[in-house]
CSV table of C-alpha atoms and ligand atoms in Angstrom, one decimal:
chain,number,residue,atom,x,y,z
B,1,MET,CA,101.4,85.2,123.8
B,2,GLN,CA,102.0,81.8,122.3
B,3,ILE,CA,105.0,80.7,119.9
B,4,SER,CA,103.7,78.2,117.7
B,5,GLN,CA,105.9,76.0,115.3
B,6,ASN,CA,105.7,75.2,111.7
B,7,GLU,CA,102.9,77.6,111.2
B,8,ASP,CA,101.1,77.7,107.9
B,9,ILE,CA,101.5,81.2,106.5
B,10,GLN,CA,100.1,81.1,103.0
B,11,ASN,CA,96.8,83.2,104.5
B,12,TYR,CA,99.5,86.0,105.7
B,13,ASN,CA,100.8,87.1,102.3
B,14,THR,CA,98.5,88.7,99.7
B,15,PHE,CA,100.4,86.9,96.9
B,16,GLY,CA,98.7,83.6,98.6
B,17,LEU,CA,102.0,81.7,98.3
B,18,SER,CA,102.3,78.6,100.5
B,19,ALA,CA,105.1,78.8,102.9
B,20,LYS,CA,105.6,77.6,106.6
B,21,ALA,CA,107.4,79.8,109.5
B,22,GLU,CA,109.7,77.7,111.8
B,23,HIS,CA,108.3,79.6,114.8
B,24,PHE,CA,105.3,82.1,114.8
B,25,VAL,CA,104.1,84.5,117.1
B,26,ARG,CA,101.5,87.6,117.3
B,27,ILE,CA,102.2,90.4,119.5
B,28,SER,CA,99.6,92.9,120.5
B,29,ASN,CA,101.4,95.7,122.6
B,30,VAL,CA,104.8,96.7,123.2
B,31,GLN,CA,105.6,95.0,126.5
B,32,GLU,CA,105.3,91.6,124.3
B,33,ALA,CA,107.2,93.0,121.6
B,34,ARG,CA,110.2,93.9,123.8
B,35,ALA,CA,109.8,90.5,125.3
B,36,ILE,CA,109.9,88.7,122.1
B,37,CYS,CA,112.9,91.1,121.1
B,38,LEU,CA,114.8,89.5,123.9
B,39,LEU,CA,114.3,85.8,123.0
B,40,ASP,CA,117.5,84.2,121.6
B,41,PHE,CA,116.6,83.3,118.0
B,42,GLU,CA,119.1,83.5,115.3
B,43,GLU,CA,116.7,85.1,113.0
B,44,LYS,CA,113.8,87.3,113.7
B,45,ARG,CA,111.4,89.1,111.0
B,46,VAL,CA,108.5,91.1,111.3
B,47,LEU,CA,105.4,90.6,109.2
B,48,GLY,CA,102.5,93.2,108.8
B,49,GLY,CA,99.8,92.5,106.2
B,50,GLY,CA,102.2,90.5,103.8
B,51,SER,CA,101.3,92.8,100.9
B,52,ASN,CA,105.0,93.4,99.9
B,53,ILE,CA,106.8,90.1,100.4
B,54,LEU,CA,107.5,87.3,98.2
B,55,PHE,CA,107.9,84.0,100.2
B,56,ALA,CA,110.5,82.3,97.8
B,57,ASN,CA,111.1,79.7,101.0
B,58,ASN,CA,110.0,78.5,104.3
B,59,ILE,CA,110.8,81.3,107.0
B,60,LYS,CA,113.7,80.2,109.3
B,61,GLY,CA,113.7,81.4,113.0
B,62,LEU,CA,110.9,83.5,114.3
B,63,LEU,CA,108.2,85.4,112.1
B,64,ILE,CA,106.8,88.0,114.5
B,65,LYS,CA,103.1,89.2,113.2
B,66,ASN,CA,102.6,93.0,114.3
B,67,GLU,CA,99.1,93.2,115.6
B,68,ILE,CA,99.9,96.3,117.9
B,69,LYS,CA,96.6,98.6,117.8
B,70,GLY,CA,95.7,101.9,119.2
B,71,LYS,CA,95.6,105.8,118.4
B,72,SER,CA,96.3,109.0,120.2
B,73,LEU,CA,96.0,112.6,119.0
B,74,ARG,CA,97.3,116.1,119.7
B,75,HIS,CA,95.2,119.1,118.3
B,76,PHE,CA,96.8,122.2,117.2
B,77,THR,CA,95.2,125.3,115.4
B,78,ASN,CA,95.4,123.9,111.9
B,79,LYS,CA,96.5,120.5,112.2
B,80,VAL,CA,96.6,117.5,114.3
B,81,GLN,CA,99.4,115.1,115.4
B,82,ILE,CA,98.3,111.4,115.5
B,83,THR,CA,100.3,108.6,116.6
B,84,VAL,CA,99.1,105.1,115.4
B,85,GLY,CA,99.9,101.6,116.2
B,86,GLY,CA,102.1,99.8,113.9
B,87,GLY,CA,99.4,96.8,113.5
B,88,VAL,CA,96.8,99.0,112.4
B,89,ASN,CA,95.4,98.4,108.9
B,90,TRP,CA,96.5,101.2,106.8
B,91,HIS,CA,93.4,101.7,104.7
B,92,GLU,CA,91.3,101.6,107.9
B,93,PHE,CA,93.6,104.7,109.1
B,94,VAL,CA,93.2,106.4,105.9
B,95,LEU,CA,89.3,106.0,106.1
B,96,TRP,CA,89.3,107.3,109.6
B,97,ALA,CA,91.2,110.1,108.8
B,98,VAL,CA,89.0,111.3,106.0
B,99,GLU,CA,86.0,110.6,107.9
B,100,HIS,CA,87.3,112.9,110.5
B,101,ASP,CA,88.3,115.6,107.7
B,102,PHE,CA,91.9,115.2,108.5
B,103,GLY,CA,93.9,115.7,105.2
B,104,GLY,CA,97.0,114.4,103.9
B,105,VAL,CA,96.5,110.7,103.2
B,106,GLU,CA,93.5,110.6,101.2
B,107,ASN,CA,95.8,110.1,98.0
B,108,LEU,CA,97.0,107.0,99.7
B,109,SER,CA,93.6,105.1,100.1
B,110,LEU,CA,93.3,101.6,99.4
B,111,ILE,CA,97.2,100.7,100.0
B,112,PRO,CA,96.9,97.5,101.6
B,113,GLY,CA,99.1,96.6,104.7
B,114,THR,CA,99.8,98.1,108.2
B,115,VAL,CA,100.8,101.5,109.4
B,116,GLY,CA,104.0,100.0,110.9
B,117,ALA,CA,105.2,99.1,107.4
B,118,SER,CA,104.4,102.4,105.8
B,119,PRO,CA,107.7,103.9,106.5
B,120,ILE,CA,109.5,100.9,105.2
B,121,GLN,CA,109.3,101.7,101.6
B,122,ASN,CA,107.9,105.3,102.0
B,123,ILE,CA,104.6,104.4,100.5
B,124,GLY,CA,103.5,106.2,97.8
B,125,ALA,CA,100.9,106.8,95.2
B,126,TYR,CA,99.2,109.5,93.3
B,127,GLY,CA,101.9,112.1,93.7
B,128,VAL,CA,101.6,111.8,97.5
B,129,GLU,CA,104.4,110.0,99.7
B,130,LEU,CA,104.5,108.8,103.4
B,131,LYS,CA,107.1,111.2,104.0
B,132,ASP,CA,104.8,114.4,103.3
B,133,VAL,CA,102.9,113.5,106.5
B,134,PHE,CA,105.4,111.7,108.4
B,135,VAL,CA,106.7,113.1,111.8
B,136,LYS,CA,108.5,110.3,113.7
B,137,CYS,CA,108.3,106.5,114.4
B,138,LYS,CA,109.5,104.3,117.4
B,139,ALA,CA,110.9,101.1,116.8
B,140,LEU,CA,112.4,98.2,119.0
B,141,ASN,CA,115.8,96.9,118.1
B,142,LEU,CA,115.1,93.1,117.3
B,143,LYS,CA,118.2,92.0,119.2
B,144,THR,CA,118.3,94.3,122.3
B,145,GLY,CA,114.6,95.2,122.7
B,146,LYS,CA,115.6,99.0,123.1
B,147,SER,CA,113.4,101.6,121.7
B,148,ARG,CA,114.7,104.3,119.2
B,149,THR,CA,112.9,107.4,117.7
B,150,PHE,CA,113.3,107.9,114.0
B,151,THR,CA,112.8,111.3,112.6
B,152,LYS,CA,112.1,112.2,108.9
B,153,LYS,CA,115.9,112.6,108.6
B,154,THR,CA,117.0,109.4,110.2
B,155,CYS,CA,114.6,107.3,108.2
B,156,ALA,CA,116.6,108.5,105.0
B,157,PHE,CA,113.3,108.3,102.7
B,158,GLY,CA,113.7,108.0,99.1
B,159,TYR,CA,111.4,106.8,96.2
B,160,ARG,CA,110.1,103.5,97.6
B,161,ASP,CA,113.0,103.5,99.9
B,162,SER,CA,114.2,104.2,103.6
B,163,PHE,CA,116.7,103.4,106.1
B,164,PHE,CA,114.9,100.3,106.8
B,165,LYS,CA,115.3,98.9,103.5
B,166,ASN,CA,119.0,99.5,103.6
B,167,GLU,CA,121.2,99.8,106.7
B,168,GLY,CA,118.3,99.1,109.1
B,169,LYS,CA,117.0,96.1,107.1
B,170,GLY,CA,115.7,93.4,109.4
B,171,LYS,CA,117.0,95.1,112.5
B,172,TRP,CA,113.8,96.9,113.9
B,173,LEU,CA,110.1,96.5,114.8
B,174,ILE,CA,108.4,99.7,114.1
B,175,TYR,CA,105.5,99.8,116.8
B,176,GLU,CA,104.1,103.0,116.3
B,177,VAL,CA,104.3,106.0,113.7
B,178,THR,CA,103.1,109.7,114.3
B,179,PHE,CA,101.6,111.7,111.5
B,180,THR,CA,100.6,115.3,110.9
B,181,LEU,CA,97.5,116.0,109.1
B,182,THR,CA,95.8,119.1,108.1
B,183,LYS,CA,92.5,120.2,110.0
B,184,ASN,CA,91.6,122.9,107.4
B,185,LYS,CA,93.3,124.4,104.5
B,186,HIS,CA,94.1,121.1,103.0
B,187,ARG,CA,96.7,120.6,100.4
B,188,LYS,CA,94.8,118.9,97.9
B,189,ASN,CA,96.8,116.9,95.1
B,190,THR,CA,94.5,116.1,91.9
B,191,SER,CA,97.0,116.4,89.3
B,192,TYR,CA,98.1,112.9,89.1
B,193,GLY,CA,97.1,109.9,87.1
B,194,ALA,CA,93.4,109.7,86.4
B,195,ILE,CA,92.3,111.6,89.6
B,196,GLN,CA,91.3,114.8,87.7
B,197,LYS,CA,89.5,112.8,85.2
B,198,THR,CA,87.5,110.8,87.4
B,199,LEU,CA,86.2,113.9,89.3
B,200,GLU,CA,85.3,115.4,86.1
B,201,LEU,CA,83.3,112.5,85.1
B,202,LYS,CA,81.5,112.7,88.4
B,203,GLY,CA,80.9,116.2,88.0
B,204,VAL,CA,82.9,117.2,91.1
B,205,SER,CA,84.7,120.8,90.4
B,206,HIS,CA,85.7,121.5,94.0
B,207,PRO,CA,86.6,118.3,95.5
B,208,THR,CA,86.8,117.6,99.2
B,209,ILE,CA,89.6,115.1,100.6
B,210,SER,CA,86.6,112.5,100.9
B,211,ASP,CA,86.0,113.1,96.9
B,212,ILE,CA,89.6,112.4,96.2
B,213,SER,CA,89.7,109.5,98.6
B,214,GLU,CA,86.8,107.9,96.8
B,215,ALA,CA,88.1,108.9,93.4
B,216,VAL,CA,91.4,107.0,94.1
B,217,ILE,CA,89.3,104.1,95.3
B,218,GLU,CA,87.6,103.8,92.1
B,219,ILE,CA,90.6,104.1,89.9
B,220,ARG,CA,92.5,101.4,91.9
B,221,THR,CA,89.5,99.0,92.0
B,222,SER,CA,89.2,99.3,88.2
B,223,LYS,CA,93.0,98.8,87.6
B,224,LEU,CA,94.5,96.5,90.2
B,225,PRO,CA,93.7,92.9,90.8
B,226,ASP,CA,92.1,92.2,94.4
B,227,PRO,CA,94.4,90.2,96.4
B,228,LYS,CA,91.6,88.2,97.8
B,229,LYS,CA,90.6,87.1,94.2
B,230,ILE,CA,94.0,87.0,92.6
B,231,GLY,CA,97.2,86.7,94.7
B,232,ASN,CA,99.7,89.9,94.0
B,233,CYS,CA,101.9,92.2,95.8
B,234,GLY,CA,101.0,95.3,93.6
B,235,SER,CA,103.9,96.6,91.8
B,236,PHE,CA,106.8,94.0,91.3
B,237,PHE,CA,109.5,96.8,90.1
B,238,LYS,CA,110.3,100.2,90.8
B,239,ASN,CA,110.1,102.7,88.1
B,240,PRO,CA,113.2,103.3,87.0
B,241,GLU,CA,114.9,106.8,86.7
B,242,VAL,CA,117.4,107.4,83.8
B,243,GLU,CA,119.8,110.1,83.1
B,244,ALA,CA,118.5,112.6,80.7
B,245,ALA,CA,121.0,111.9,77.7
B,246,PHE,CA,120.4,108.3,78.1
B,247,PHE,CA,116.5,108.9,77.9
B,248,GLN,CA,117.2,111.1,74.6
B,249,LYS,CA,118.6,107.9,73.1
B,250,LEU,CA,115.6,105.9,74.1
B,251,LYS,CA,113.1,108.4,73.0
B,252,SER,CA,114.6,108.4,69.5
B,253,ASN,CA,114.1,104.7,69.1
B,254,ASN,CA,110.8,104.7,71.0
B,255,PRO,CA,108.9,108.0,70.0
B,256,ASN,CA,105.9,107.0,72.3
B,257,ILE,CA,107.9,106.2,75.4
B,258,PRO,CA,106.1,107.9,78.4
B,259,SER,CA,108.3,109.9,80.8
B,260,TYR,CA,108.2,112.3,83.9
B,261,PRO,CA,111.0,114.5,84.6
B,262,MET,CA,112.4,114.4,88.3
B,263,PRO,CA,113.5,117.4,90.4
B,264,SER,CA,117.0,115.5,90.3
B,265,GLY,CA,117.3,116.1,86.5
B,266,LYS,CA,116.7,112.4,85.8
B,267,ILE,CA,113.7,111.1,83.9
B,268,LYS,CA,111.3,108.5,85.4
B,269,VAL,CA,110.0,105.9,83.0
B,270,PRO,CA,107.1,103.9,83.9
B,271,ALA,CA,108.3,100.1,84.4
B,272,GLY,CA,104.9,98.8,83.4
B,273,TRP,CA,105.6,100.3,79.9
B,274,LEU,CA,108.8,98.9,79.3
B,275,ILE,CA,107.4,95.4,80.5
B,276,GLU,CA,104.6,95.7,78.2
B,277,GLN,CA,106.9,96.4,75.2
B,278,CYS,CA,108.6,93.1,75.9
B,279,GLY,CA,105.3,91.4,75.5
B,280,TRP,CA,104.7,90.5,79.1
B,281,LYS,CA,101.6,92.2,79.7
B,282,GLY,CA,98.6,89.4,80.4
B,283,LYS,CA,101.2,86.7,79.6
B,284,ARG,CA,100.9,83.5,81.9
B,285,VAL,CA,103.7,81.5,82.8
B,286,GLY,CA,102.7,78.2,84.6
B,287,ASN,CA,100.6,79.4,87.6
B,288,THR,CA,102.1,82.9,87.5
B,289,GLY,CA,102.0,85.8,85.0
B,290,CYS,CA,101.7,89.5,84.5
B,291,TYR,CA,98.5,91.0,85.1
B,292,LYS,CA,96.4,91.9,81.9
B,293,HIS,CA,95.5,95.6,83.0
B,294,GLN,CA,98.8,96.4,84.4
B,295,ALA,CA,102.2,94.8,83.4
B,296,LEU,CA,104.0,95.9,86.5
B,297,VAL,CA,101.8,93.5,88.8
B,298,LEU,CA,102.7,89.8,88.7
B,299,VAL,CA,100.2,87.6,89.7
B,300,ASN,CA,99.4,84.3,91.2
B,301,HIS,CA,96.7,82.5,89.3
B,302,GLY,CA,96.4,79.6,91.8
B,303,GLY,CA,98.9,77.2,93.4
B,304,ALA,CA,102.0,79.4,92.3
B,305,LYS,CA,105.2,78.8,94.3
B,306,GLY,CA,107.4,81.5,95.3
B,307,LYS,CA,110.2,80.1,93.0
B,308,GLU,CA,107.9,80.5,90.0
B,309,VAL,CA,107.3,83.9,90.7
B,310,SER,CA,110.9,85.0,91.2
B,311,ASP,CA,111.9,83.1,88.2
B,312,LEU,CA,109.3,85.1,86.1
B,313,ALA,CA,110.6,88.4,87.6
B,314,HIS,CA,114.2,87.4,86.7
B,315,ALA,CA,113.0,86.6,82.9
B,316,ILE,CA,111.4,90.2,82.7
B,317,ILE,CA,114.4,91.9,84.2
B,318,GLU,CA,116.6,90.3,81.6
B,319,SER,CA,114.3,91.2,78.7
B,320,VAL,CA,113.9,94.5,79.7
B,321,GLN,CA,117.6,95.0,80.0
B,322,GLN,CA,118.2,93.4,76.4
B,323,LYS,CA,115.4,95.6,74.9
B,324,PHE,CA,116.2,98.9,76.6
B,325,GLU,CA,119.4,98.6,78.5
B,326,ILE,CA,117.8,99.5,81.8
B,327,ARG,CA,117.9,97.2,84.8
B,328,LEU,CA,114.7,97.0,86.6
B,329,THR,CA,114.9,96.5,90.3
B,330,PRO,CA,112.2,94.8,92.6
B,331,GLU,CA,110.1,96.8,94.9
B,332,VAL,CA,108.8,93.6,96.5
B,333,ASN,CA,110.9,92.1,99.5
B,334,LEU,CA,112.2,88.8,98.6
B,335,TRP,CA,112.4,86.5,101.5
K,401,FAD,P1,104.9,93.4,104.9
K,401,FAD,O1,104.5,92.9,103.3
K,401,FAD,O2,104.4,92.5,105.8
K,401,FAD,O3,106.2,93.7,105.1
K,401,FAD,C1,106.9,94.3,104.1
K,401,FAD,C2,108.4,94.6,104.5
K,401,FAD,O4,108.4,95.6,105.7
K,401,FAD,C3,109.0,93.4,105.1
K,401,FAD,O5,110.4,93.5,105.1
K,401,FAD,C4,108.8,93.3,106.7
K,401,FAD,O6,109.7,92.7,107.3
K,401,FAD,C5,108.7,95.0,106.9
K,401,FAD,N1,107.7,95.3,108.1
K,401,FAD,C6,106.5,95.1,108.1
K,401,FAD,N2,106.0,95.4,109.2
K,401,FAD,C7,107.2,96.0,109.8
K,401,FAD,C8,107.3,96.7,111.0
K,401,FAD,N3,106.0,97.0,112.0
K,401,FAD,N4,108.4,97.1,111.5
K,401,FAD,C9,109.7,96.7,111.2
K,401,FAD,N5,109.2,96.3,109.7
K,401,FAD,C10,108.1,95.6,109.3
K,401,FAD,N6,102.7,100.2,98.0
K,401,FAD,C11,103.0,101.5,97.9
K,401,FAD,O7,103.9,102.1,98.1
K,401,FAD,N7,102.0,102.4,96.8
K,401,FAD,C12,101.0,101.6,96.5
K,401,FAD,O8,100.1,102.3,95.8
K,401,FAD,C13,100.6,100.4,96.7
K,401,FAD,N8,99.6,99.4,96.2
K,401,FAD,C14,99.7,98.1,96.3
K,401,FAD,C15,98.3,97.5,95.7
K,401,FAD,C16,98.2,96.2,96.0
K,401,FAD,C17,96.9,95.5,95.5
K,401,FAD,C18,99.2,95.6,96.9
K,401,FAD,C19,99.0,93.9,97.0
K,401,FAD,C20,100.4,96.1,97.2
K,401,FAD,C21,100.4,97.4,97.2
K,401,FAD,N9,101.7,98.3,97.6
K,401,FAD,C22,101.8,99.6,97.5
K,401,FAD,C23,102.6,97.5,98.5
K,401,FAD,C24,102.3,97.3,99.8
K,401,FAD,O9,101.0,97.4,100.1
K,401,FAD,C25,103.2,98.3,100.8
K,401,FAD,O10,104.2,98.2,100.6
K,401,FAD,C26,102.7,98.1,102.2
K,401,FAD,O11,103.1,99.3,103.1
K,401,FAD,C27,103.2,96.8,102.8
K,401,FAD,O12,102.9,96.6,104.2
K,401,FAD,P2,102.5,95.3,104.8
K,401,FAD,O13,101.9,95.3,106.3
K,401,FAD,O14,101.8,94.3,104.1
K,401,FAD,O15,104.0,94.9,104.9
K,402,NAP,P1,99.6,105.2,86.1
K,402,NAP,O1,98.8,106.3,86.6
K,402,NAP,O2,99.2,104.3,85.1
K,402,NAP,O3,101.3,105.9,85.8
K,402,NAP,C1,102.1,104.9,85.4
K,402,NAP,C2,103.3,105.4,86.3
K,402,NAP,O4,103.7,106.8,86.0
K,402,NAP,C3,103.0,105.3,87.5
K,402,NAP,O5,103.8,104.3,88.4
K,402,NAP,C4,103.6,106.9,88.0
K,402,NAP,O6,104.8,106.7,88.8
K,402,NAP,C5,104.2,107.7,86.7
K,402,NAP,N1,103.3,108.8,86.7
K,402,NAP,C6,101.9,109.1,86.5
K,402,NAP,N2,101.6,110.1,86.6
K,402,NAP,C7,102.6,110.8,86.9
K,402,NAP,C8,103.0,112.4,87.0
K,402,NAP,N3,102.2,113.3,87.1
K,402,NAP,N4,104.4,112.5,87.6
K,402,NAP,C9,105.2,111.6,87.8
K,402,NAP,N5,104.9,110.1,87.5
K,402,NAP,C10,103.8,110.0,87.2
K,402,NAP,O7,100.1,104.3,87.3
K,402,NAP,P2,99.1,103.2,88.1
K,402,NAP,O8,99.9,101.7,87.9
K,402,NAP,O9,97.8,103.3,88.0
K,402,NAP,O10,99.4,103.7,89.6
K,402,NAP,C11,98.7,105.0,90.1
K,402,NAP,C12,99.6,105.3,91.4
K,402,NAP,O11,99.5,104.2,92.3
K,402,NAP,C13,101.0,105.3,91.1
K,402,NAP,O12,101.6,106.5,92.2
K,402,NAP,C14,101.8,104.0,91.7
K,402,NAP,O13,102.9,104.1,92.2
K,402,NAP,C15,100.7,103.8,92.6
K,402,NAP,N6,100.7,102.5,92.8
K,402,NAP,C16,101.7,101.8,93.6
K,402,NAP,C17,101.6,100.3,93.6
K,402,NAP,C18,102.7,99.7,94.5
K,402,NAP,O14,102.5,98.5,94.8
K,402,NAP,N7,103.8,100.2,94.8
K,402,NAP,C19,100.6,99.6,93.1
K,402,NAP,C20,99.5,100.1,92.6
K,402,NAP,C21,99.6,101.5,92.4
K,402,NAP,P3,104.9,106.5,90.7
K,402,NAP,O15,104.6,105.0,90.7
K,402,NAP,O16,106.4,106.8,90.7
K,402,NAP,O17,104.0,107.5,91.2
């Protein structure tokens, strides 16, 4: 384990923003992680795949790249409990689960990043969230190196949200996550977005979890920019949820507004639609801009600075606020 100084971290964020870390270390097991936690740096931050971070500045203190791997299984009659190292690539874990016919994460195919980051924002896509398969995670306190087990309850999961984005922000290093997946009687969810339509076009009427994973991969590949080709962090903003009465007012002025009623009684409005209505879709501002196929995704056309992207994000927030009286909040972590 070697701590380097002034490390170039441009290749460690999917936005491809250039930045330096004052001190940088890779950890590949829990012992190394604990030893690093005990070092006396004023600031310590954990980096996974860098697919949900905007580097607005150089990083002060110690940046810890989590590369803890490993997987262990406990079999039960109808389900399997799997504990996975925090540094394992999320999509590789999903492909492995699908290959073994373990169900529950197929809708979460092709999400970039690491297993250790998955509880941070309760990753979600196509009607499934991490919390649906989550059992517990173990994390080290970044100051004391002490381990704590977090249950579903203590993680306080919400929509793209958890304890780790609030009270626990920047305090923990998640080194393993335990999931429950189904071995048979899979609870398949094909009702969301374009999954059903994609399956129909392929002539699949009784989809396996593998069919669903493939459909999700196909849809995502056609809609989202590949970070290897064009820098981005996926959805930059969360979808806002508004009160029903406020939504009625919006709807009377915008009859075509898409909407989804939530169990809470609130109404979810796709942020991408709001941004598009303000004229941002496909617009380029300097080296940054809004992706041409999905306005919710901000992109780096090459050579963009973190400040340029955050200035664009602020301009979008202000224009949506002016037009719709809705304040968008970033989903991406601003560093
Ligand atoms: P990073 O970006 O490295 O870190 C994100 C935050 O988590 C940081 O604050 C970091 O400090 C913290 N963190 C990371 N690892 C740990 C750890 N082990 N312990 C403690 N803290 C940690 N997200 C979705 O929810 N759904 C999607 O469908 C989705 N699609 C995406 C598509 C694209 C093309 C891209 C680029 C991103 C997408 N994302 C999506 C966002 C992103 O992939 C997820 O949020 C992912 O979980 C981030 O993982 P990461 O390892 O890259 O985390
Ligand atoms: P989409 O299918 O074009 O739909 C637009 C938005 O409407 C989505 O964001 C989704 O909200 C919502 N939506 C669609 N069908 C819904 C339903 N049946 N019930 C409730 N809400 C519904 O979306 P997309 O951009 O192609 O993304 C597809 C899925 O992948 C979404 O779940 C999205 O969150 C996820 N995704 C996430 C990221 C990220 O970085 N976070 C990036 C790409 C895709 P939700 O977002 O709340 O699901």
